[in-house]
Coordinates of C-alpha atoms in Angstrom, one line a residue:
T1 CA -32.8 -45.9 -41.1
M2 CA -30.7 -46.5 -38.0
A3 CA -27.6 -45.4 -39.8
S4 CA -29.1 -42.0 -40.9
K5 CA -30.4 -41.4 -37.3
A6 CA -27.0 -42.1 -35.9
L7 CA -25.4 -39.7 -38.4
L8 CA -28.0 -37.0 -37.6
L9 CA -27.2 -37.4 -33.8
L10 CA -23.5 -37.2 -34.5
L11 CA -24.0 -34.0 -36.5
I12 CA -26.1 -32.5 -33.8
C13 CA -23.5 -33.3 -31.2
F14 CA -20.7 -32.0 -33.4
F15 CA -22.4 -28.6 -34.0
S16 CA -23.4 -28.3 -30.3
F17 CA -19.8 -28.8 -29.4
S18 CA -18.6 -26.5 -32.1
S19 CA -20.9 -23.7 -31.0
S20 CA -19.8 -24.1 -27.3
I21 CA -16.2 -23.3 -28.3
S22 CA -16.8 -21.2 -31.4
G23 CA -15.8 -17.6 -31.8
E24 CA -18.1 -14.6 -31.7
F25 CA -17.3 -11.7 -34.1
V26 CA -17.3 -8.3 -32.4
K27 CA -16.7 -4.9 -33.9
V28 CA -15.0 -2.4 -31.5
S29 CA -15.3 1.2 -32.4
V30 CA -12.8 3.7 -31.0
K31 CA -13.5 7.5 -31.1
G32 CA -10.1 9.1 -31.6
V33 CA -11.1 12.7 -32.2
T34 CA -11.4 13.8 -28.6
T35 CA -10.4 12.4 -25.2
I36 CA -13.1 11.6 -22.6
A37 CA -10.8 11.7 -19.6
E38 CA -7.2 12.0 -18.5
T39 CA -5.1 10.2 -15.8
D40 CA -1.7 10.9 -14.5
D41 CA 1.3 9.5 -16.4
N42 CA 1.9 7.4 -13.3
F43 CA -1.7 6.1 -12.9
I44 CA -0.5 2.7 -11.5
C45 CA 0.2 2.8 -7.8
A46 CA 0.7 0.2 -5.1
T47 CA 0.6 0.4 -1.3
L48 CA 2.8 -0.5 1.6
D49 CA 1.0 -1.1 4.8
W50 CA 1.8 -1.0 8.5
W51 CA 0.3 -4.4 9.5
P52 CA 2.5 -6.6 11.7
A53 CA 3.0 -10.3 11.3
N54 CA 0.2 -11.1 13.9
K55 CA -2.5 -9.4 11.8
C56 CA -4.9 -12.3 11.2
D57 CA -8.3 -12.8 9.6
Y58 CA -10.4 -16.0 9.3
G59 CA -7.8 -18.1 11.1
Q60 CA -4.9 -17.2 8.8
C61 CA -2.1 -14.5 9.2
P62 CA -1.2 -13.6 5.6
W63 CA 1.0 -10.5 6.2
G64 CA 4.2 -12.3 7.4
N65 CA 7.0 -9.8 7.4
A66 CA 5.6 -7.6 4.7
G67 CA 4.6 -4.6 6.9
I68 CA 6.5 -1.3 6.6
L69 CA 8.4 -2.0 9.9
N70 CA 9.4 -5.6 9.0
L71 CA 9.9 -5.7 5.2
D72 CA 13.1 -7.1 3.8
L73 CA 14.2 -3.9 2.1
P74 CA 17.5 -5.3 0.6
N75 CA 15.5 -8.1 -1.2
V76 CA 16.7 -8.1 -4.8
I77 CA 13.3 -9.1 -6.3
L78 CA 11.6 -6.2 -4.4
Y79 CA 14.2 -3.8 -5.8
N80 CA 13.8 -5.1 -9.3
A81 CA 10.0 -5.2 -9.1
I82 CA 9.8 -1.5 -8.1
K83 CA 12.6 -0.4 -10.5
A84 CA 10.9 -2.1 -13.5
F85 CA 8.1 0.6 -13.5
N86 CA 10.5 3.5 -13.5
P87 CA 8.7 5.1 -11.7
L88 CA 6.2 3.2 -9.5
R89 CA 3.9 5.3 -7.4
I90 CA 3.8 3.9 -3.8
R91 CA 1.4 4.9 -1.1
I92 CA 2.5 4.3 2.5
G93 CA -0.4 4.0 4.8
G94 CA -3.3 1.8 6.0
S95 CA -5.5 1.0 8.9
L96 CA -2.8 1.5 11.6
Q97 CA -1.4 4.8 10.3
D98 CA -3.4 6.8 12.8
Q99 CA -1.6 5.0 15.6
I100 CA 1.9 5.6 14.3
I101 CA 4.2 7.9 16.3
Y102 CA 7.3 9.3 14.5
R103 CA 10.5 9.0 16.7
V104 CA 11.8 12.5 15.9
G105 CA 11.7 15.9 17.6
N106 CA 10.6 16.8 21.2
S107 CA 6.8 16.8 21.0
V108 CA 6.4 13.1 21.9
K109 CA 8.0 11.6 25.0
N110 CA 6.9 8.0 24.6
C111 CA 7.3 6.0 21.4
P112 CA 6.1 2.4 22.2
Q113 CA 6.5 -0.7 20.1
M114 CA 3.2 -1.8 18.5
R115 CA 1.5 -4.8 20.1
K116 CA -1.9 -6.4 20.2
Q117 CA -4.3 -4.5 22.4
K118 CA -7.9 -5.6 22.7
D119 CA -9.3 -2.1 23.1
G120 CA -6.9 -0.5 20.6
L121 CA -8.0 0.6 17.1
F122 CA -8.1 -2.5 14.9
G123 CA -6.9 -4.5 18.0
F124 CA -3.4 -2.9 18.2
S125 CA -1.7 -0.3 20.3
K126 CA 0.1 2.8 19.2
G127 CA 3.4 2.0 17.4
C128 CA 6.8 3.7 16.9
F129 CA 8.3 4.6 13.6
P130 CA 12.1 5.1 14.0
M131 CA 13.9 7.5 11.6
E132 CA 16.5 4.8 10.9
R133 CA 13.8 2.8 9.3
W134 CA 12.6 5.8 7.3
D135 CA 16.2 6.3 6.1
A136 CA 16.4 2.7 4.9
L137 CA 13.0 2.9 3.1
N138 CA 14.1 6.1 1.4
D139 CA 17.4 4.5 0.3
L140 CA 15.2 1.9 -1.5
F141 CA 12.8 4.5 -2.9
N142 CA 15.7 6.7 -4.2
K143 CA 17.5 3.8 -5.9
T144 CA 14.3 2.6 -7.6
S145 CA 12.9 6.2 -8.5
A146 CA 9.7 5.4 -6.6
R147 CA 7.1 8.2 -6.2
I148 CA 6.0 8.3 -2.6
T149 CA 2.7 9.3 -0.9
F150 CA 3.0 9.2 2.9
G151 CA -0.1 8.9 5.1
L152 CA 0.2 10.9 8.3
N153 CA -1.5 10.2 11.7
A154 CA -4.7 12.3 11.8
L155 CA -5.7 11.4 15.4
M156 CA -2.8 13.2 17.2
G157 CA -4.2 15.5 19.8
K158 CA -7.7 14.0 19.4
K159 CA -9.7 11.7 21.8
P160 CA -12.7 9.5 21.5
A161 CA -16.1 11.4 21.9
N162 CA -17.3 8.7 24.4
D163 CA -20.9 9.2 23.3
G164 CA -21.5 5.7 22.1
S165 CA -20.2 6.5 18.6
I166 CA -16.7 5.9 17.0
N167 CA -16.3 9.7 16.6
W168 CA -13.1 11.4 17.7
V169 CA -13.1 15.0 18.7
G170 CA -10.6 17.9 19.1
D171 CA -8.2 19.7 16.8
W172 CA -5.3 17.9 15.1
D173 CA -2.0 18.4 16.9
P174 CA 0.5 18.8 14.0
R175 CA 3.8 18.9 16.1
N176 CA 4.9 15.3 15.6
A177 CA 4.0 15.4 11.9
R178 CA 5.8 18.7 11.5
D179 CA 9.0 17.3 13.0
F180 CA 8.7 14.2 10.7
I181 CA 8.1 16.4 7.6
K182 CA 11.0 18.7 8.6
Y183 CA 13.3 15.7 9.0
T184 CA 12.2 14.3 5.6
A185 CA 12.9 17.6 3.9
S186 CA 16.2 18.1 5.6
K187 CA 17.4 14.7 4.3
G188 CA 16.4 15.7 0.8
Y189 CA 13.9 12.7 0.5
K190 CA 11.6 13.3 -2.4
I191 CA 7.9 13.0 -1.4
D192 CA 5.2 13.3 -4.1
S193 CA 2.4 13.9 -1.6
Y194 CA 1.3 13.7 2.0
E195 CA -2.1 12.3 3.0
L196 CA -3.9 12.9 6.3
G197 CA -5.6 10.0 8.1
N198 CA -7.0 6.6 6.9
E199 CA -10.6 5.7 6.6
L200 CA -11.9 8.3 9.1
C201 CA -14.5 9.7 6.7
A202 CA -18.1 8.9 6.0
G203 CA -19.2 6.2 8.5
G204 CA -15.5 5.5 9.5
V205 CA -14.2 2.0 10.3
S206 CA -12.6 2.0 13.7
A207 CA -12.7 5.8 14.2
R208 CA -14.5 8.7 12.5
L209 CA -14.1 12.4 12.1
E210 CA -16.8 15.0 11.3
P211 CA -16.2 16.4 7.8
D212 CA -15.9 20.1 8.9
Q213 CA -13.3 19.2 11.5
Y214 CA -11.3 17.1 8.9
G215 CA -11.4 20.0 6.5
K216 CA -10.0 22.3 9.2
D217 CA -7.3 19.7 10.0
L218 CA -6.3 19.3 6.4
S219 CA -6.0 23.0 6.0
L220 CA -3.6 23.1 8.9
M221 CA -1.6 20.3 7.4
R222 CA -1.3 22.4 4.2
Q223 CA 0.1 25.3 6.2
V224 CA 2.7 23.0 7.8
V225 CA 3.8 21.7 4.4
E226 CA 4.0 25.2 2.9
Q227 CA 6.1 26.4 5.8
I228 CA 8.6 23.6 5.3
Y229 CA 8.5 23.7 1.5
P230 CA 8.3 27.4 0.6
D231 CA 9.1 26.7 -3.1
P232 CA 5.9 25.5 -4.8
K233 CA 8.0 23.7 -7.4
N234 CA 9.2 21.0 -5.0
R235 CA 6.3 21.1 -2.5
P236 CA 4.5 17.8 -1.9
K237 CA 0.9 17.6 -2.8
I238 CA -1.9 17.3 -0.2
L239 CA -4.3 14.4 -0.3
G240 CA -7.4 13.3 1.7
P241 CA -9.6 12.0 3.1
A242 CA -8.4 8.5 2.3
G243 CA -11.6 6.5 3.0
F244 CA -14.9 5.2 1.7
F245 CA -16.8 7.6 -0.5
D246 CA -19.9 9.3 0.8
K247 CA -21.2 12.2 -1.3
E248 CA -22.5 14.3 1.6
W249 CA -19.5 13.8 3.8
F250 CA -17.0 14.6 0.9
K251 CA -19.0 17.7 -0.1
T252 CA -19.0 19.1 3.5
F253 CA -15.3 18.4 3.9
L254 CA -14.4 20.2 0.6
Q255 CA -16.7 23.1 1.5
N256 CA -14.7 23.5 4.8
T257 CA -11.3 23.7 3.1
D258 CA -9.9 26.8 1.4
P259 CA -9.3 26.9 -2.3
N260 CA -6.2 25.0 -3.4
V261 CA -5.7 23.2 -0.1
V262 CA -6.4 19.7 -1.3
D263 CA -4.7 18.5 -4.5
G264 CA -6.1 14.9 -4.6
V265 CA -9.4 13.7 -3.3
T266 CA -8.7 10.1 -2.3
H267 CA -11.3 7.4 -1.8
H268 CA -11.0 3.6 -1.1
I269 CA -12.6 0.7 -2.9
Y270 CA -13.3 -2.8 -1.6
N271 CA -16.3 -3.5 -3.8
L272 CA -15.9 -7.4 -3.8
G273 CA -16.8 -7.7 -0.1
A274 CA -15.1 -9.9 2.4
G275 CA -12.1 -12.0 1.5
V276 CA -13.8 -15.0 3.0
D277 CA -16.9 -14.8 0.7
P278 CA -17.2 -18.1 -1.2
D279 CA -18.8 -16.2 -4.1
L280 CA -15.7 -14.0 -4.5
I281 CA -14.5 -15.8 -7.6
N282 CA -17.9 -15.5 -9.3
K283 CA -18.2 -11.8 -8.5
I284 CA -14.9 -11.2 -10.2
Q285 CA -16.2 -12.7 -13.4
D286 CA -19.6 -11.1 -13.4
P287 CA -19.8 -8.0 -15.6
Y288 CA -23.1 -6.9 -14.1
F289 CA -21.6 -7.0 -10.6
L290 CA -18.5 -5.2 -11.6
D291 CA -20.5 -2.4 -13.2
Q292 CA -22.2 -1.6 -9.9
I293 CA -19.2 0.5 -8.6
A294 CA -19.1 2.8 -11.7
Q295 CA -21.6 5.2 -10.0
T296 CA -19.1 5.7 -7.1
F297 CA -16.3 6.7 -9.5
K298 CA -18.7 9.0 -11.4
E299 CA -19.9 10.7 -8.2
A300 CA -16.4 11.0 -6.7
A301 CA -15.2 12.7 -9.9
A302 CA -18.3 15.0 -9.9
V303 CA -17.8 16.0 -6.2
S304 CA -14.1 16.7 -6.8
Q305 CA -14.9 18.8 -9.9
S306 CA -17.8 20.8 -8.3
F307 CA -16.3 21.5 -4.9
A308 CA -12.6 21.5 -5.5
P309 CA -12.0 22.0 -9.2
W310 CA -8.3 22.4 -8.6
S311 CA -8.1 18.8 -7.4
K312 CA -8.3 15.3 -9.0
P313 CA -10.0 12.2 -7.6
W314 CA -7.7 9.3 -6.8
V315 CA -8.4 5.7 -5.7
G316 CA -6.0 5.8 -2.8
E317 CA -6.4 2.2 -1.7
S318 CA -8.1 -0.8 -3.3
G319 CA -7.7 -4.5 -2.6
G320 CA -11.0 -5.7 -4.0
A321 CA -11.8 -7.9 -1.1
Y322 CA -11.3 -6.6 2.4
N323 CA -9.6 -8.3 5.4
S324 CA -6.5 -9.1 3.4
G325 CA -8.3 -10.5 0.3
G326 CA -9.3 -14.0 -0.7
R327 CA -6.8 -16.7 0.2
T328 CA -7.3 -18.8 -3.0
V329 CA -8.4 -16.0 -5.4
S330 CA -6.9 -12.5 -4.9
H331 CA -3.3 -13.5 -5.8
T332 CA -4.3 -15.6 -8.8
F333 CA -4.9 -15.0 -12.5
V334 CA -8.6 -14.5 -12.2
N335 CA -8.2 -11.4 -10.1
A336 CA -7.1 -9.5 -13.2
F337 CA -10.7 -9.5 -14.5
W338 CA -11.6 -7.3 -11.5
Y339 CA -8.3 -5.3 -11.3
L340 CA -7.8 -4.4 -14.9
D341 CA -11.5 -3.7 -15.3
Q342 CA -11.1 -1.3 -12.3
L343 CA -8.1 0.4 -13.9
G344 CA -10.0 0.9 -17.2
M345 CA -13.2 2.1 -15.5
T346 CA -11.6 4.6 -13.1
A347 CA -9.5 6.0 -15.9
T348 CA -12.7 6.8 -17.9
Y349 CA -13.9 8.8 -14.8
N350 CA -10.9 11.1 -14.8
H351 CA -9.1 9.5 -11.8
H352 CA -5.5 10.6 -11.4
A353 CA -4.1 7.4 -9.9
Y354 CA -5.2 3.9 -8.7
C355 CA -3.4 2.5 -5.7
R356 CA -3.6 -1.3 -5.4
Q357 CA -3.6 -2.8 -2.0
A358 CA -0.9 -4.0 -1.7
L359 CA 2.5 -4.1 -3.3
I360 CA 3.3 -6.9 -0.8
G361 CA 1.4 -8.4 2.1
G362 CA -2.0 -10.1 2.5
N363 CA -3.6 -12.3 -0.1
Y364 CA -4.1 -9.5 -2.6
A365 CA -0.5 -8.4 -3.1
L366 CA 1.2 -7.9 -6.4
L367 CA 4.2 -9.8 -5.0
N368 CA 4.2 -13.0 -3.1
T369 CA 4.4 -12.2 0.6
T370 CA 7.2 -14.7 1.4
T371 CA 9.0 -15.4 -1.9
F372 CA 8.5 -11.8 -3.4
I373 CA 7.9 -13.5 -6.8
P374 CA 5.4 -11.5 -8.8
N375 CA 1.8 -12.6 -8.8
P376 CA -0.1 -12.4 -12.2
D377 CA -1.6 -8.9 -11.5
Y378 CA 1.9 -7.5 -11.2
Y379 CA 2.5 -8.1 -14.9
G380 CA -0.9 -6.7 -15.8
A381 CA -0.1 -3.5 -13.9
L382 CA 3.4 -3.3 -15.5
L383 CA 2.0 -3.7 -19.0
W384 CA -0.7 -1.0 -18.3
H385 CA 2.0 1.3 -17.0
R386 CA 4.2 0.8 -20.1
L387 CA 1.5 0.8 -22.8
M388 CA -1.5 2.9 -21.7
G389 CA -1.0 6.7 -22.0
K390 CA -2.8 9.3 -19.9
K391 CA -5.4 10.3 -22.5
V392 CA -8.5 8.1 -22.4
L393 CA -10.6 7.5 -25.5
S394 CA -14.3 6.5 -25.9
V395 CA -14.7 2.9 -27.1
S396 CA -17.8 0.9 -27.7
H397 CA -19.1 -2.5 -29.0
D398 CA -22.4 -4.2 -29.3
G399 CA -21.2 -7.7 -28.4
S400 CA -21.3 -9.7 -25.2
P401 CA -21.0 -7.9 -21.8
Y402 CA -18.3 -10.5 -20.9
L403 CA -16.0 -8.7 -23.3
R404 CA -14.7 -5.5 -21.6
V405 CA -12.9 -2.9 -23.7
Y406 CA -10.9 0.2 -22.8
S407 CA -8.7 2.4 -25.0
H408 CA -6.1 5.0 -24.4
C409 CA -3.6 6.9 -26.5
S410 CA -0.4 4.9 -26.4
K411 CA 2.3 5.9 -24.0
N412 CA 5.3 7.8 -25.4
R413 CA 4.5 6.6 -29.0
S414 CA 2.0 7.1 -31.8
G415 CA -1.3 5.4 -32.1
I416 CA -3.6 3.8 -29.5
T417 CA -3.5 0.9 -27.2
V418 CA -6.7 -1.1 -26.6
L419 CA -7.3 -3.5 -23.6
L420 CA -9.6 -6.4 -24.3
I421 CA -10.7 -8.5 -21.3
N422 CA -12.6 -11.8 -22.0
M423 CA -14.4 -12.9 -18.8
S424 CA -16.2 -15.7 -20.7
N425 CA -14.9 -19.2 -20.0
S426 CA -16.3 -20.6 -23.3
T427 CA -16.3 -18.0 -26.0
T428 CA -13.5 -16.7 -28.1
F429 CA -14.1 -13.1 -29.3
D430 CA -12.7 -12.3 -32.8
V431 CA -12.4 -8.5 -32.6
N432 CA -12.2 -6.0 -35.4
I433 CA -11.0 -2.7 -34.0
V434 CA -12.2 0.3 -36.2
N435 CA -11.9 4.0 -36.1
D436 CA -15.3 5.6 -35.8
R437 CA -14.1 8.2 -38.4
K438 CA -13.0 5.4 -40.8
L439 CA -9.5 6.7 -40.8
Y440 CA -8.0 3.3 -40.0
P441 CA -6.7 1.4 -41.8
S442 CA -5.2 4.2 -43.8
C443 CA -6.0 4.2 -47.5
N444 CA -3.1 6.2 -48.7
G445 CA -1.4 3.1 -50.2
G446 CA 1.3 3.2 -47.5
R447 CA 2.1 -0.1 -45.8
L448 CA 0.5 -0.6 -42.3
K449 CA 2.8 -1.3 -39.4
A450 CA 2.4 -4.7 -37.7
R451 CA 0.0 -4.7 -34.8
E452 CA 1.5 -5.5 -31.4
E453 CA -0.4 -7.9 -29.2
Y454 CA 0.2 -9.0 -25.6
H455 CA -2.0 -12.0 -24.8
L456 CA -2.2 -13.0 -21.1
S457 CA -3.7 -16.2 -20.0
P458 CA -3.4 -18.6 -17.0
K459 CA -1.1 -21.6 -16.9
D460 CA -2.8 -24.8 -17.9
G461 CA -6.1 -22.9 -18.3
D462 CA -6.5 -22.8 -14.5
I463 CA -7.8 -19.3 -13.6
Q464 CA -6.6 -19.8 -10.0
S465 CA -3.0 -20.3 -11.1
D466 CA -0.3 -18.0 -9.8
V467 CA 1.5 -18.3 -13.1
V468 CA 0.6 -16.1 -16.1
L469 CA 1.5 -16.8 -19.7
L470 CA 2.4 -14.0 -22.1
N471 CA 1.7 -15.1 -25.7
G472 CA 1.8 -18.7 -24.5
T473 CA 5.1 -18.4 -22.5
P474 CA 5.2 -18.4 -18.7
L475 CA 6.4 -15.1 -17.2
R476 CA 9.1 -16.0 -14.7
L477 CA 12.0 -14.1 -13.2
T478 CA 15.3 -14.4 -15.0
P479 CA 18.2 -16.3 -13.4
T480 CA 19.5 -13.0 -12.0
L481 CA 16.0 -12.4 -10.5
D482 CA 15.1 -9.6 -12.9
I483 CA 11.6 -9.0 -14.2
P484 CA 11.5 -10.8 -17.6
D485 CA 11.2 -9.0 -20.9
M486 CA 7.7 -8.7 -22.2
S487 CA 7.7 -8.6 -25.9
P488 CA 4.6 -8.4 -28.1
K489 CA 3.5 -10.8 -30.8
L490 CA 3.6 -9.0 -34.2
V491 CA 0.4 -9.6 -36.1
D492 CA -1.0 -8.8 -39.6
P493 CA -2.8 -5.5 -39.0
T494 CA -5.7 -6.4 -41.3
S495 CA -6.6 -9.5 -39.3
D496 CA -9.0 -9.7 -36.3
V497 CA -7.7 -9.9 -32.7
S498 CA -8.6 -13.3 -31.3
V499 CA -9.3 -13.1 -27.6
S500 CA -9.4 -16.5 -26.0
P501 CA -11.8 -17.4 -23.2
D502 CA -10.4 -16.4 -19.7
S503 CA -7.7 -14.1 -21.1
Y504 CA -7.0 -10.5 -21.7
V505 CA -5.0 -8.7 -24.4
F506 CA -3.2 -5.4 -24.8
V507 CA -3.3 -4.4 -28.5
T508 CA -1.1 -1.5 -29.7
I509 CA -2.0 0.0 -33.2
K510 CA 0.7 2.5 -34.2
D511 CA -1.2 3.5 -37.4
F512 CA -4.5 4.3 -35.8
R513 CA -5.2 7.9 -36.7
A514 CA -6.6 9.5 -33.5
S515 CA -6.3 13.3 -33.6
A516 CA -6.7 13.3 -29.8
C517 CA -3.4 11.5 -29.6
A518 CA -1.5 13.7 -32.0

């Protein structure tokens, strides 16, 4: 009959609709007996860059006054945003660092103001860094307990090869750098590490050095630092080469440095392509695309281990999309799918730290360039820093590739923390987290502690929103411009973790018996 046909059609529509929003059960198995990798305690890192206000890409100039020479250092939000990490690792460097002259000592007679210059590297002239500005920066770093990596100019004393390539030749002249390091040490400024050059390795970007020459230069930098800091206990570490990974170039560089010269092998990641790419938002949500960079992390770790086993690989700079990021994407909620996945992935490949480009400036910053209000990724980075310890655990599931899962021993507490990222825009994943040794839940009759969950999702379900919700409540600065408290939702530990479409969750399980975390 017509009535029964209509009812059948209604039921088909109902079940089709139900299945489109229904949950998918996933069992996630965590191996807690041994670790698979280890990061630094301060794995999260953010960069400050030298770009002036007139750095423009694709008809827009997104840096404003966020560059090192112009940044509003007394800004209360900036202070609170750095202080909240206690400590935040900050890397000072970027494209223009190899044109920066330090106004200190007698080795340099001319210290010009940076300006646009057509034939200059990246379209800019050399620029002057006054010590008064360095003092002001260190006042902020000291008050906020920041851990500083400073990138030095590696082209001092060198000149272009003039052979049709972008190669520069000659030995590094360390005099200006030595005066700068001496000044820094005499002031008692705490420096975690010095890095030499920016993106001069592999094929280079605007300039390039041969790997054997760079190895020689870095060895000289090590000598300079050791002379100024004779006590190894307070001596800054040495990092390099701060550019895109190329296996042969990195191998040759490390073979041309003496043992224990380099402490951190730094490489840069912009695996999402150009910021102007209209496909950027789709790449960020494509697990197959995101997986393609894993080989780079694996090879960088392997080269570091094989040719400089005393060192650790770092991601020294990573903005995802180059040329200042995507104007409508890189500062919004959706970028977390790329960023948090990168953090999880690099940690599994034994990387020491991951420096996000940028703390402020461009479209990809953790803080808004003009208002300083935190963008969504700031809160993801802060939660990682507070919850994920340095020991990395193996974790697996046989569900959809759109569910990404990472697990670490919890930071400064018992148990584990699991990060669940749901890149699907239609499927809720109901996740049962199990111990592969079947030691959780405990069967000793004791009462399990409540599970702690931090669910992060975009405001109004709009993945291009600048506002992120924590357990349904928008994260906004307090009336005194402090970073808001981020409290977990306490959940029955025997229930599944429900991960909504387009969201991610940090889950802390205090009772999870992982011997690797003991």
